[in-house]
Tab-separated table of C-alpha atoms and ligand atoms in Angstrom:
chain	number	residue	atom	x	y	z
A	202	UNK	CA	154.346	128.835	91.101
A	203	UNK	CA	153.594	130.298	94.470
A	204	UNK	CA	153.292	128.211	97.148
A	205	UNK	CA	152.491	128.882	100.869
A	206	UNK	CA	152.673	126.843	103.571
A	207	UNK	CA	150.416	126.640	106.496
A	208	UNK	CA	152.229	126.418	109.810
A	209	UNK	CA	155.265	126.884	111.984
A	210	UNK	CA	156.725	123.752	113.047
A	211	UNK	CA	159.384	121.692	112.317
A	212	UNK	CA	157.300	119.518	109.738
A	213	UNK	CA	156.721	122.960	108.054
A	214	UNK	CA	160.194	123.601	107.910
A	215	UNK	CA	160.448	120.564	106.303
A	216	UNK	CA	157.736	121.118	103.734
A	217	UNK	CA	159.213	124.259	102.854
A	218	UNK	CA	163.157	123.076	102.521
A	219	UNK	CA	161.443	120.097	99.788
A	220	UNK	CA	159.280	123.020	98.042
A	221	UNK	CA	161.704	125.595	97.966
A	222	UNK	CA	164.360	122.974	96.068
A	223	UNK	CA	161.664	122.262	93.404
A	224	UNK	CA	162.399	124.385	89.802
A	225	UNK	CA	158.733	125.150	89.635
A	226	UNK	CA	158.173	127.445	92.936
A	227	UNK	CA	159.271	130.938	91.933
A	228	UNK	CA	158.335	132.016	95.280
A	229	UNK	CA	157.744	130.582	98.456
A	230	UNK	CA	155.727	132.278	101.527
A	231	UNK	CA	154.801	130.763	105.266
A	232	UNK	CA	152.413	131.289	107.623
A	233	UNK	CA	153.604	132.289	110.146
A	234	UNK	CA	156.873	130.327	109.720
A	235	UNK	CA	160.079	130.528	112.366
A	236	UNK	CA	163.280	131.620	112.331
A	237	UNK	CA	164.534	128.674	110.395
A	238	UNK	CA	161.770	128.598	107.856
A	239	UNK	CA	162.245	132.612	107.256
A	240	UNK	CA	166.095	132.032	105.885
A	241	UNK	CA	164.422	130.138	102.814
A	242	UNK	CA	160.410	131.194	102.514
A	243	UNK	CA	158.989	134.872	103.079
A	244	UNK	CA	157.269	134.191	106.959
A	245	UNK	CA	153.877	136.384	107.013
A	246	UNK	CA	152.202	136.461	110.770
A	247	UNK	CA	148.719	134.661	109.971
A	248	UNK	CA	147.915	132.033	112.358
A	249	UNK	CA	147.494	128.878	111.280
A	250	UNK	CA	144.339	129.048	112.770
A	251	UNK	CA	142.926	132.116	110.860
A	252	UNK	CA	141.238	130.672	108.240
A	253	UNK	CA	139.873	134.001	106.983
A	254	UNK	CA	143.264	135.801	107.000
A	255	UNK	CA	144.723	132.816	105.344
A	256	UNK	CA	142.126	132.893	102.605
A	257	UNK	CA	142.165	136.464	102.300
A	258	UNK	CA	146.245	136.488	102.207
A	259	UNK	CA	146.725	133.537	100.011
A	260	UNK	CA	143.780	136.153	97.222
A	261	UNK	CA	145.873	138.594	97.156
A	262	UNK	CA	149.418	137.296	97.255
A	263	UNK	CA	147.783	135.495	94.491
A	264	UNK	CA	149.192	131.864	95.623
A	265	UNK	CA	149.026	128.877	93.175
A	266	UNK	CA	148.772	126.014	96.015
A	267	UNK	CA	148.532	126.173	99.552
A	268	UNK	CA	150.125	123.294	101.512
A	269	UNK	CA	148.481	123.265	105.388
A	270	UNK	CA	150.832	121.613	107.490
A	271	UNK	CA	148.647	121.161	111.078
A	272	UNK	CA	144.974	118.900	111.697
A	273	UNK	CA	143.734	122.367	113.314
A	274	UNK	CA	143.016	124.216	110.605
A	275	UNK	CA	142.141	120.737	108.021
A	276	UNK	CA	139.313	119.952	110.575
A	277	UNK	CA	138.129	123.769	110.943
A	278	UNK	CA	137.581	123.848	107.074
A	279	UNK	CA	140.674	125.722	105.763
A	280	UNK	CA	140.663	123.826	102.619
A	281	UNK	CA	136.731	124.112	101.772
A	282	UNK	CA	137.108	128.121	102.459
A	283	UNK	CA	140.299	127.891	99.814
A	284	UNK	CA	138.735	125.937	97.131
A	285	UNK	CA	135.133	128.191	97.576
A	286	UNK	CA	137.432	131.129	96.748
A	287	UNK	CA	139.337	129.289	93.910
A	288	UNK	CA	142.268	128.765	95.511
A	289	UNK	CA	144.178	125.397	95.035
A	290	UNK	CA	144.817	123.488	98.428
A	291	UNK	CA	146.740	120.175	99.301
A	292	UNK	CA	145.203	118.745	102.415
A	293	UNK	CA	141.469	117.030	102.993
A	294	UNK	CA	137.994	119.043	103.525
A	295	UNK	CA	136.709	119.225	106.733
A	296	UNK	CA	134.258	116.347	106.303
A	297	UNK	CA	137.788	114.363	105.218
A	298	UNK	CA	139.450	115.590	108.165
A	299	UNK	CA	136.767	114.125	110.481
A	300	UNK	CA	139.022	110.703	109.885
A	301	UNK	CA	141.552	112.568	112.732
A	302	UNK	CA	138.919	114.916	114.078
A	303	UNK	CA	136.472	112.170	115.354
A	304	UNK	CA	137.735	109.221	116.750
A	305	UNK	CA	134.217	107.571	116.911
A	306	UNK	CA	133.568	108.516	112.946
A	307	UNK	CA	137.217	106.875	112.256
A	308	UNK	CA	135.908	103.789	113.798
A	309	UNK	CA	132.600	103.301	112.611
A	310	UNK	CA	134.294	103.854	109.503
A	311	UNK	CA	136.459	100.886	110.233
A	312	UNK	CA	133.944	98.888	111.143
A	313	UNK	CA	131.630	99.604	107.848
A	314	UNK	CA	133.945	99.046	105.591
A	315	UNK	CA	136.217	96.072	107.182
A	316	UNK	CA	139.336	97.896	107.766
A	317	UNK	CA	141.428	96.313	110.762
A	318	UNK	CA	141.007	98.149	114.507
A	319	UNK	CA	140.237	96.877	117.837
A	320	UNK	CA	136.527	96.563	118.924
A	321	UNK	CA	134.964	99.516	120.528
A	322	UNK	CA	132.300	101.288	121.284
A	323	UNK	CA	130.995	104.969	120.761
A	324	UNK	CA	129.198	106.939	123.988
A	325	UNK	CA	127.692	110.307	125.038
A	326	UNK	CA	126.990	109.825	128.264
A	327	UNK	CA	129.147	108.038	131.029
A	328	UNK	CA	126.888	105.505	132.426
A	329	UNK	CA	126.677	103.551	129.529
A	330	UNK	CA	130.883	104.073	128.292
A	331	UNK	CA	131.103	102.382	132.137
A	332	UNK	CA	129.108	99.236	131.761
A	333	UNK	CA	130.772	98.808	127.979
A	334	UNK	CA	133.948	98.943	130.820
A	335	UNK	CA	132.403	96.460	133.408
A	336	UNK	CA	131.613	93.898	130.794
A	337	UNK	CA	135.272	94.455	128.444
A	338	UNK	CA	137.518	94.573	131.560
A	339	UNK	CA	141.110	96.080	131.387
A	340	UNK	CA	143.133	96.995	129.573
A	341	UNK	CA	141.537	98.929	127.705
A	342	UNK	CA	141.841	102.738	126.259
A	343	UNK	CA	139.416	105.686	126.505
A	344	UNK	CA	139.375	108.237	123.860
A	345	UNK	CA	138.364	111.771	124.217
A	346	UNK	CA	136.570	111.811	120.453
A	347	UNK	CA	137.781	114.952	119.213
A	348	UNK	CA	140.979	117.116	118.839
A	349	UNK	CA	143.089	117.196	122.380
A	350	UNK	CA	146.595	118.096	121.405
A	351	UNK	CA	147.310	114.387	121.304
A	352	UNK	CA	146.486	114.167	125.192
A	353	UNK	CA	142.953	112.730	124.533
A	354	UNK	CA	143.703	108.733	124.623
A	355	UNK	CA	144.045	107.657	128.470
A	356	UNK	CA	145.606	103.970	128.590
A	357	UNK	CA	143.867	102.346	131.486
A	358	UNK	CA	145.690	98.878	133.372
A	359	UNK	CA	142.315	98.592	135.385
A	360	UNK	CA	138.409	99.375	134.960
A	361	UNK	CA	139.003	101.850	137.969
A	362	UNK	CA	141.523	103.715	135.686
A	363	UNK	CA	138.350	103.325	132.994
A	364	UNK	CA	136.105	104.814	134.827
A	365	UNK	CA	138.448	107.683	136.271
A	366	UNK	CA	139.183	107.817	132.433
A	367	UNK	CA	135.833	108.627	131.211
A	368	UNK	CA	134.873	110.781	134.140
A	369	UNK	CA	137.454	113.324	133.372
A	370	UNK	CA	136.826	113.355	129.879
A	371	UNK	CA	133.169	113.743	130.074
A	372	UNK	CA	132.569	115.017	133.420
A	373	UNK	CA	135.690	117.370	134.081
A	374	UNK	CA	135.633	118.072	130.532
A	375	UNK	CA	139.025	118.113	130.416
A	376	UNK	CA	139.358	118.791	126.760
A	377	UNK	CA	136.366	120.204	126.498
A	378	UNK	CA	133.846	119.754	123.344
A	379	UNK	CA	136.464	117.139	122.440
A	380	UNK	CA	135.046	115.146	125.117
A	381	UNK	CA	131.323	115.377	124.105
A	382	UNK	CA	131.808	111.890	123.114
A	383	UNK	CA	134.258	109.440	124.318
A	384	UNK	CA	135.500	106.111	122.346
A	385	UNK	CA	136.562	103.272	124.651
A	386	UNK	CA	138.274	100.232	122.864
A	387	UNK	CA	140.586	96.977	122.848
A	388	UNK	CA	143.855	97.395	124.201
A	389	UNK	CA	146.188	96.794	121.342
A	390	UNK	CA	149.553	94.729	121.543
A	391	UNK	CA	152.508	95.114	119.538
A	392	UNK	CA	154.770	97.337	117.825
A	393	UNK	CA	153.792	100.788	116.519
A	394	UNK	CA	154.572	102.092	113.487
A	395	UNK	CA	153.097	104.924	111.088
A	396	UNK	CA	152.676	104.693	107.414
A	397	UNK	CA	151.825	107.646	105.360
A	398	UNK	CA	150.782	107.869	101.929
A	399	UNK	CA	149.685	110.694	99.091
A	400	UNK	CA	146.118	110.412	98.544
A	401	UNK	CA	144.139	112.156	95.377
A	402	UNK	CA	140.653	111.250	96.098
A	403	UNK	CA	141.201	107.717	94.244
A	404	UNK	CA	144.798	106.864	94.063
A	405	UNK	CA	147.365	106.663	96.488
A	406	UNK	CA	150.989	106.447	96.467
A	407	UNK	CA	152.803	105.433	99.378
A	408	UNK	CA	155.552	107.772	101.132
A	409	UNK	CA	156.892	104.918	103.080
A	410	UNK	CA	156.363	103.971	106.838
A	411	UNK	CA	158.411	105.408	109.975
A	412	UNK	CA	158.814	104.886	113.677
A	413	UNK	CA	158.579	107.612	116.349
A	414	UNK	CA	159.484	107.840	120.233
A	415	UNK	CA	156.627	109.687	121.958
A	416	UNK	CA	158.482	109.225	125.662
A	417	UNK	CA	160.809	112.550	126.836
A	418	UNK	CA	163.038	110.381	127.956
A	419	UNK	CA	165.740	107.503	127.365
A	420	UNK	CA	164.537	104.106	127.041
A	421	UNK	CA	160.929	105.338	126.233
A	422	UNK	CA	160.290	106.654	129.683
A	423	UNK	CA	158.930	109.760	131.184
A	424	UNK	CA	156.138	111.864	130.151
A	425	UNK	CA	154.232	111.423	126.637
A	426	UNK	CA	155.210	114.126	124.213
A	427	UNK	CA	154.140	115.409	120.257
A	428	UNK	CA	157.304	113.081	119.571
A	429	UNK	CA	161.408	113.081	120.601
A	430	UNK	CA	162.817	111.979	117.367
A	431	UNK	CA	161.827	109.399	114.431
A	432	UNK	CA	163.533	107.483	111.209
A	433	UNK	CA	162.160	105.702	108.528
A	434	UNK	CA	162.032	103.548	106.804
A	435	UNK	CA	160.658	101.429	109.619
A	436	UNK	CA	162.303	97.972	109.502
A	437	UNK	CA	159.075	96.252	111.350
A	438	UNK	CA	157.284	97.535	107.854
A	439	UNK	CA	158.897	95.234	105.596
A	440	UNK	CA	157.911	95.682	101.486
A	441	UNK	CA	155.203	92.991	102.066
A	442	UNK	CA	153.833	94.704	105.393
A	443	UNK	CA	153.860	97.945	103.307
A	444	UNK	CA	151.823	96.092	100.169
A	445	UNK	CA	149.319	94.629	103.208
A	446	UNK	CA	148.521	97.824	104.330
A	447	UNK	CA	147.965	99.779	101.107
A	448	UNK	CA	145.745	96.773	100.616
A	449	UNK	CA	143.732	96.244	103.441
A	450	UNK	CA	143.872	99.724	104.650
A	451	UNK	CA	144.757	102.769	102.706
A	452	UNK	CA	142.902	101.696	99.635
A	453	UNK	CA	139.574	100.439	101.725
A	454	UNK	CA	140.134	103.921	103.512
A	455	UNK	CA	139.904	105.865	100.171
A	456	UNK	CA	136.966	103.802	98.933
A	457	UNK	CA	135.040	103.965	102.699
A	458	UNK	CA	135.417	107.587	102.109
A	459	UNK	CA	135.162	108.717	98.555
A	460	UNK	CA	131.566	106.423	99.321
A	461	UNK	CA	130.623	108.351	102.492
A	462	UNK	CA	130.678	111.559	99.743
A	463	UNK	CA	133.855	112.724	101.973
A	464	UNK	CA	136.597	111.492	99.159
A	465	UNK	CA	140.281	112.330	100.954
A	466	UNK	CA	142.754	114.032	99.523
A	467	UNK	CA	145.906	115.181	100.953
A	468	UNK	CA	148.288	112.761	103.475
A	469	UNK	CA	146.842	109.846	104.985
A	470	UNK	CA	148.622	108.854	107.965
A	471	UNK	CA	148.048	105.526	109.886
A	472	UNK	CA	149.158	104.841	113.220
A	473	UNK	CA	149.470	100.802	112.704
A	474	UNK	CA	149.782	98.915	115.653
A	475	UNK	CA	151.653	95.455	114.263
A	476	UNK	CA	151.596	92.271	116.273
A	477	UNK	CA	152.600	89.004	114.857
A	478	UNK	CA	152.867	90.163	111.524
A	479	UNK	CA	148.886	91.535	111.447
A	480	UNK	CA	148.434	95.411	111.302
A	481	UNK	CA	145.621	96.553	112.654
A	482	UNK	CA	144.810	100.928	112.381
A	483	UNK	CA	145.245	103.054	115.926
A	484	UNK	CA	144.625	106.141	114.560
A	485	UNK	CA	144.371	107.788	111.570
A	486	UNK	CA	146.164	111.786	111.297
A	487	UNK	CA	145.409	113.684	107.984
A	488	UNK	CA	148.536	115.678	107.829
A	489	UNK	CA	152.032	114.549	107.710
A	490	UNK	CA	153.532	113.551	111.649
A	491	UNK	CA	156.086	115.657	113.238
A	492	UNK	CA	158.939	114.706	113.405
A	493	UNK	CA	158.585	112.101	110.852
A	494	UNK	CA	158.090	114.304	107.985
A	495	UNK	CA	161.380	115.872	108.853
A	496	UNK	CA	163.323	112.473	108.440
A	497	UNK	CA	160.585	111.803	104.963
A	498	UNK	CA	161.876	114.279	103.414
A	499	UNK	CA	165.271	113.673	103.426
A	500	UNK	CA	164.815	110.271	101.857
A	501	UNK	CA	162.853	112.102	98.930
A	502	UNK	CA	164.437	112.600	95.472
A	503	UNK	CA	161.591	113.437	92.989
A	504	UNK	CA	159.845	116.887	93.336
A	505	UNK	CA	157.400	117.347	96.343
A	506	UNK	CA	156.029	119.991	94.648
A	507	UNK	CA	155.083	118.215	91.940
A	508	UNK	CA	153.862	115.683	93.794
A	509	UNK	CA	151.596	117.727	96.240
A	510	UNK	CA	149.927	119.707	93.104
A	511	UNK	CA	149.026	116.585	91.087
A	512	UNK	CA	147.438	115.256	94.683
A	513	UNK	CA	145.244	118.238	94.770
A	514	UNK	CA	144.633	118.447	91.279
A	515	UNK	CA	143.778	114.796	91.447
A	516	UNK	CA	146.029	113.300	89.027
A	517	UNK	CA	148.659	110.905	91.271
A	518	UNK	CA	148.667	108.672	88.351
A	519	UNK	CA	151.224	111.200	86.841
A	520	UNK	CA	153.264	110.356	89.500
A	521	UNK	CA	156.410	108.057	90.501
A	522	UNK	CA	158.013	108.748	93.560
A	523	UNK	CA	161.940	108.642	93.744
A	524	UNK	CA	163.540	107.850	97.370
A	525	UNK	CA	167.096	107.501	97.901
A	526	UNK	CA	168.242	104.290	99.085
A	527	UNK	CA	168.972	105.367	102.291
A	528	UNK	CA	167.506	105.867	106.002
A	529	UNK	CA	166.954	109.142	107.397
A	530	UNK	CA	166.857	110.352	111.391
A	531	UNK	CA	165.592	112.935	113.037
A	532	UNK	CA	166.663	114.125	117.023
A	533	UNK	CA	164.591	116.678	118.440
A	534	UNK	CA	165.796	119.664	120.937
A	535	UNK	CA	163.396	120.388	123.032
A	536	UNK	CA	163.376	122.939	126.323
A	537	UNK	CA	164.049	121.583	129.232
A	538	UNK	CA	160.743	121.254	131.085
A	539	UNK	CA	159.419	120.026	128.065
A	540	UNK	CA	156.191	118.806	128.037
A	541	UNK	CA	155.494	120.362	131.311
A	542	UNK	CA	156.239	123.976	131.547
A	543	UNK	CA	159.546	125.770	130.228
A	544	UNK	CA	161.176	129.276	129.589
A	545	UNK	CA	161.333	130.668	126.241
A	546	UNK	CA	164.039	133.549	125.325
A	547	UNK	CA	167.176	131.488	125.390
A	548	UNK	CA	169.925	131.980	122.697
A	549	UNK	CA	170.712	129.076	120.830
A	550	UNK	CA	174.300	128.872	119.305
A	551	UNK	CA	176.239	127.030	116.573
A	552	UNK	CA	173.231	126.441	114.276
A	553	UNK	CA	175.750	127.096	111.050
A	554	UNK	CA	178.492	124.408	112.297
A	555	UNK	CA	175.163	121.831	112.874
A	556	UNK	CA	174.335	121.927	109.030
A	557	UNK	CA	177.990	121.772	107.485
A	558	UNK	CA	177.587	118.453	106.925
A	559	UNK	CA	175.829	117.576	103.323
A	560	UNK	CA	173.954	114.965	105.406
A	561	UNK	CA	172.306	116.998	107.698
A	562	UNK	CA	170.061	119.842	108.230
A	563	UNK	CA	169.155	121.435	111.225
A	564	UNK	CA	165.086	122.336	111.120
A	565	UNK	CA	163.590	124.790	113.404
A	566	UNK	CA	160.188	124.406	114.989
A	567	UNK	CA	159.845	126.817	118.054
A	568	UNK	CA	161.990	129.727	117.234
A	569	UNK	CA	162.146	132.659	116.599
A	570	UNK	CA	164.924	135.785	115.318
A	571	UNK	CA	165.917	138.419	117.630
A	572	UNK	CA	169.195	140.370	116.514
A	573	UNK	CA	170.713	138.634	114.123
A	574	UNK	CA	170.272	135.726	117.251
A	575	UNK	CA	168.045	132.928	116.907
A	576	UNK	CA	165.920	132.210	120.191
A	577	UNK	CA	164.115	129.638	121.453
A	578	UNK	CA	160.240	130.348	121.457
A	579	UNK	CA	158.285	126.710	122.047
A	580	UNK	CA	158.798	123.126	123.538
A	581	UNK	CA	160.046	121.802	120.890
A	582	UNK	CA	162.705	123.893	119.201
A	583	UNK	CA	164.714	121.898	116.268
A	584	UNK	CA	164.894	118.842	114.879
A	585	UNK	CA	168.347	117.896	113.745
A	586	UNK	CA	167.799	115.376	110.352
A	587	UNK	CA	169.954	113.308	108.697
A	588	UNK	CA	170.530	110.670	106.170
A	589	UNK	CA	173.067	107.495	105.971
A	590	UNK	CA	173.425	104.298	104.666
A	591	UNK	CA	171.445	102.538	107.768
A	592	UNK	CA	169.717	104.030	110.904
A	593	UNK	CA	172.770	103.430	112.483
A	594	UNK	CA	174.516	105.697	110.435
A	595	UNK	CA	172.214	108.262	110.155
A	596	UNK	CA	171.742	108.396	113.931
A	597	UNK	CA	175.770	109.039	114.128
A	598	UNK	CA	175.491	111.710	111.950
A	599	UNK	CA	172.379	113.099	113.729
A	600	UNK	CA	173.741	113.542	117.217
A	601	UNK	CA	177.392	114.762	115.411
A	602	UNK	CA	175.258	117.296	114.468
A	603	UNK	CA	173.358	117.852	117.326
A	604	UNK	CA	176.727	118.185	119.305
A	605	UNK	CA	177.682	121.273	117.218
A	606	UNK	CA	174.868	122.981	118.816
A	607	UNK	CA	175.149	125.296	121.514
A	608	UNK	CA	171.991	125.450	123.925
A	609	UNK	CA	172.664	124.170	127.610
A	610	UNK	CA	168.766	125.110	128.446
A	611	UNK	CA	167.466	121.819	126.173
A	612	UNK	CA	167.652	118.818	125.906
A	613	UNK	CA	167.374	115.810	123.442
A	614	UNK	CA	167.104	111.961	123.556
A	615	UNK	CA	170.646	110.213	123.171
A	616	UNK	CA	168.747	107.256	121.871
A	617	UNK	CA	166.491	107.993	118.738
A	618	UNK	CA	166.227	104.790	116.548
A	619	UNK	CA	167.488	102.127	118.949
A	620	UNK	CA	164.444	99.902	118.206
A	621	UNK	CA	165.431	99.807	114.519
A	622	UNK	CA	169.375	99.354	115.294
A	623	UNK	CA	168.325	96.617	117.586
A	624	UNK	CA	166.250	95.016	114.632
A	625	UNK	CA	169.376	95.474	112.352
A	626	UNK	CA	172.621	95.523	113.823
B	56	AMP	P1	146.267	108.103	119.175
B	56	AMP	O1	146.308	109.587	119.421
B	56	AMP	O2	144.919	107.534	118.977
B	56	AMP	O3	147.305	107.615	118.219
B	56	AMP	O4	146.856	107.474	120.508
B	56	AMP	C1	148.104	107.878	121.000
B	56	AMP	C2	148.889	106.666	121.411
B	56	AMP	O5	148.124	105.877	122.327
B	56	AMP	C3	149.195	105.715	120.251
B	56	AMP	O6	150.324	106.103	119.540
B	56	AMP	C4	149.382	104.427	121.004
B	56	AMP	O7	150.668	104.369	121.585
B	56	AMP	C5	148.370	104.508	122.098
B	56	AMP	N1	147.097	103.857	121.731
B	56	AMP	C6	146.032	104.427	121.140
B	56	AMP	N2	145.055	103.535	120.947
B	56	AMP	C7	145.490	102.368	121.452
B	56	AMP	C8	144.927	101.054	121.568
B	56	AMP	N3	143.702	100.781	121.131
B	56	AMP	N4	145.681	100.099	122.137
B	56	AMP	C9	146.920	100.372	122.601
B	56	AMP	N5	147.507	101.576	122.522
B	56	AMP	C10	146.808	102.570	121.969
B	57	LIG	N1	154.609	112.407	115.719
B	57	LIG	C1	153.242	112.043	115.761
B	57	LIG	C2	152.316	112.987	115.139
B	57	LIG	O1	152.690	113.844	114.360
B	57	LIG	O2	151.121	112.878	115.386
């Protein structure tokens, strides 16, 4: 088969390292890949926003599936403009992807078919998102309603906040069209955790759940970023936790949808915010998270592959899923600056050492080759995976790993997976 994958990131070097191990690709392409992804799949420079080029590439390269990695091009209809050209695609339709692309259709969702969230209300214009403030009180969280890079969701400690909150989004326009709607709802409590599972339209088959660290910073401080590191499983999602939310979530989800005449297909990820043993949905994504596919992966046995095609071919009946009995980790090097501004160009060295161990692999998100050199090209620029008998020990392994690598302009967390080696010792 040939496969191409839609993206550049680390979670498509990830995709690609699973595909490219599975006896049915023959060959593998990416688009437009990095400098890690190009040592194993044939990097072509389409966008992963240009859904024409995509669809016209992916004609005449002749590709048997196409596996889109990023939200950006799910919500802008990539997979519609595949399938209307008879092209196989694993990820959800646009009106599919509106479950991450509007926050306000993900809750009225909720709501309609009795899947656990915090109360909330849906507004166009500000006066009204205010009074639903005034009469709520703080905490309380205002949502920008469509994409914003993950910067849309303002936490707000006082109705001041709130307002200021809602006037930036919908005054300022700080995201722009995302903010032609905001969603303002109940301030959560808990513990986070995200849970991702293969959905065919019908049937779903869990991929297990895992735990990211969104802060730059040690001890979850410092600036909110696309995530610093992640492992799974997630100890906080015990077996029963996992049955509860297939139950009362992903398979109400699949129904709500397939009944809205928007069935999903593709990966349905839910944020889960768990407090005293109740989940309850933050978000849902529609792709798989980065980093936490990177550390998914590795836990894998069975075929991806095989997996992904019988999702979009809607057969994950077929289908038994194989993990290794094991946790997985993944440390992130970002450049320093990182999520504010940074320089790009710098060399990074000792890439080859980083992977000698069977355990690990180093995947690239923002590089690129220059001279036989690999540079660094993005904020974040690897993510340094690896298995082991417990977080703790894949977390040893991880930063063993991570200490092979030469690149004094980033930086990484020294403390991805404390909450789960806390939990168990
Ligand atoms: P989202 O992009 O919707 O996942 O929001 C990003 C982050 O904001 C989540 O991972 C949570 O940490 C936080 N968050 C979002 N919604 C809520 C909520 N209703 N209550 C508390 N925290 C929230
Ligand atoms: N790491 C969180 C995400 O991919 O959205």
């Amino acid at each position: 088969m040939k496969v191409l994958v839609v993206g550049g990131g680390g979670r498509e070097h990830a995709l690609c390292w699973a595909i490219a191990r599975s006896p049915r690709c023959t060959k593998l392409f990416c688009a437009p890949g990095n400098a890690g992804i190009a040592g194993i799949a044939k990097c072509v420079p389409i966008d992963s926003s240009d859904v024409a080029g995509l669809v016209a590439f992916a004609g005449e390269a002749r590709i048997d599936l196409v596996v889109v990695g990023p939200e950006g091009p799910l919500v802008a209809g990539l997979v519609d403009a595949l399938e209307a050209s008879g092209i196989k695609a694993f990820g959800p339709s646009a009106a599919a992807a509106r479950l991450e692309g509007s926050k306000g259709f993900m809750k009225d969702l909720c709501e309609k078919y009795g899947i656990p969230s915090g109360t909330f209300g849906r507004f166009d214009e500000p006066v009204a998102a205010k009074e639903f403030i005034r009469i709520h009180g703080a905490p309380i969280v205002v949502k920008a309603d469509g994409l914003a890079a993950g910067k849309g969701v303002i936490l707000c400690r006082s109705e001041q906040e709130a307002y200021a909150a809602v006037d930036r989004i919908m005054v300022e326009r700080a995201f722009g069209e995302a903010g032609d709607e905001v969603v303002v709802e109940e301030f959560l409590k808990g513990e986070e955790a995200s849970f991702f599972a293969l959905v065919d339209g019908e049937r779903a088959v869990p991929l297990g759940a895992a735990q990211d660290h969104k802060a730059a910073c040690d001890g979850d401080t410092g600036p909110n970023t696309g995530g610093m590191g992640a492992y799974t499983p997630a100890p906080i999602v015990t077996p029963a936790m996992a049955q509860r939310v297939m139950d009362e979530i992903v398979r109400p989800t699949i129904k709500g949808m397939a009944a809205e005449g928007a069935p999903f297909k593709g990966v349905l990820f839910v944020g889960l915010m768990i407090e005293n043993g109740v989940p309850r949905v933050l978000e849902f994504n529609v792709r798989f998270g980065d980093p936490e596919c990177q550390a998914l992966v590795l836990r894998l046995k069975s075929d991806l592959l095989e997996a992904l095609l019988a999702c979009a071919e809607g057969r994950l009946d077929q289908i038994d899923l194989q993990w290794r009995d094991e946790a997985a980790l993944v440390v992130v090097l970002a450049a320093q600056g990182y999520p504010g501004a940074y320089e790009k160009g710098s060399v990074i060295g000792g890439l080859a050492e980083a992977g000698r161990d069977e355990c690990a692999v180093v995947f690239h998100a923002g590089t690129v080759a220059s001279e036989g050199r690999v540079l660094a090209a993005g904020g974040r620029v690897l993510g340094v995976a690896a298995r082991g008998s417990t977080v703790r020990e894949a977390q040893r392994r991880a930063y063993e790993a991570v200490d092979r690598i030469q690149w004094p302009q980033g930086f990484c967390r020294r403390d991805i997976g404390w909450r789960a080696i806390d939990r168990q010792g």
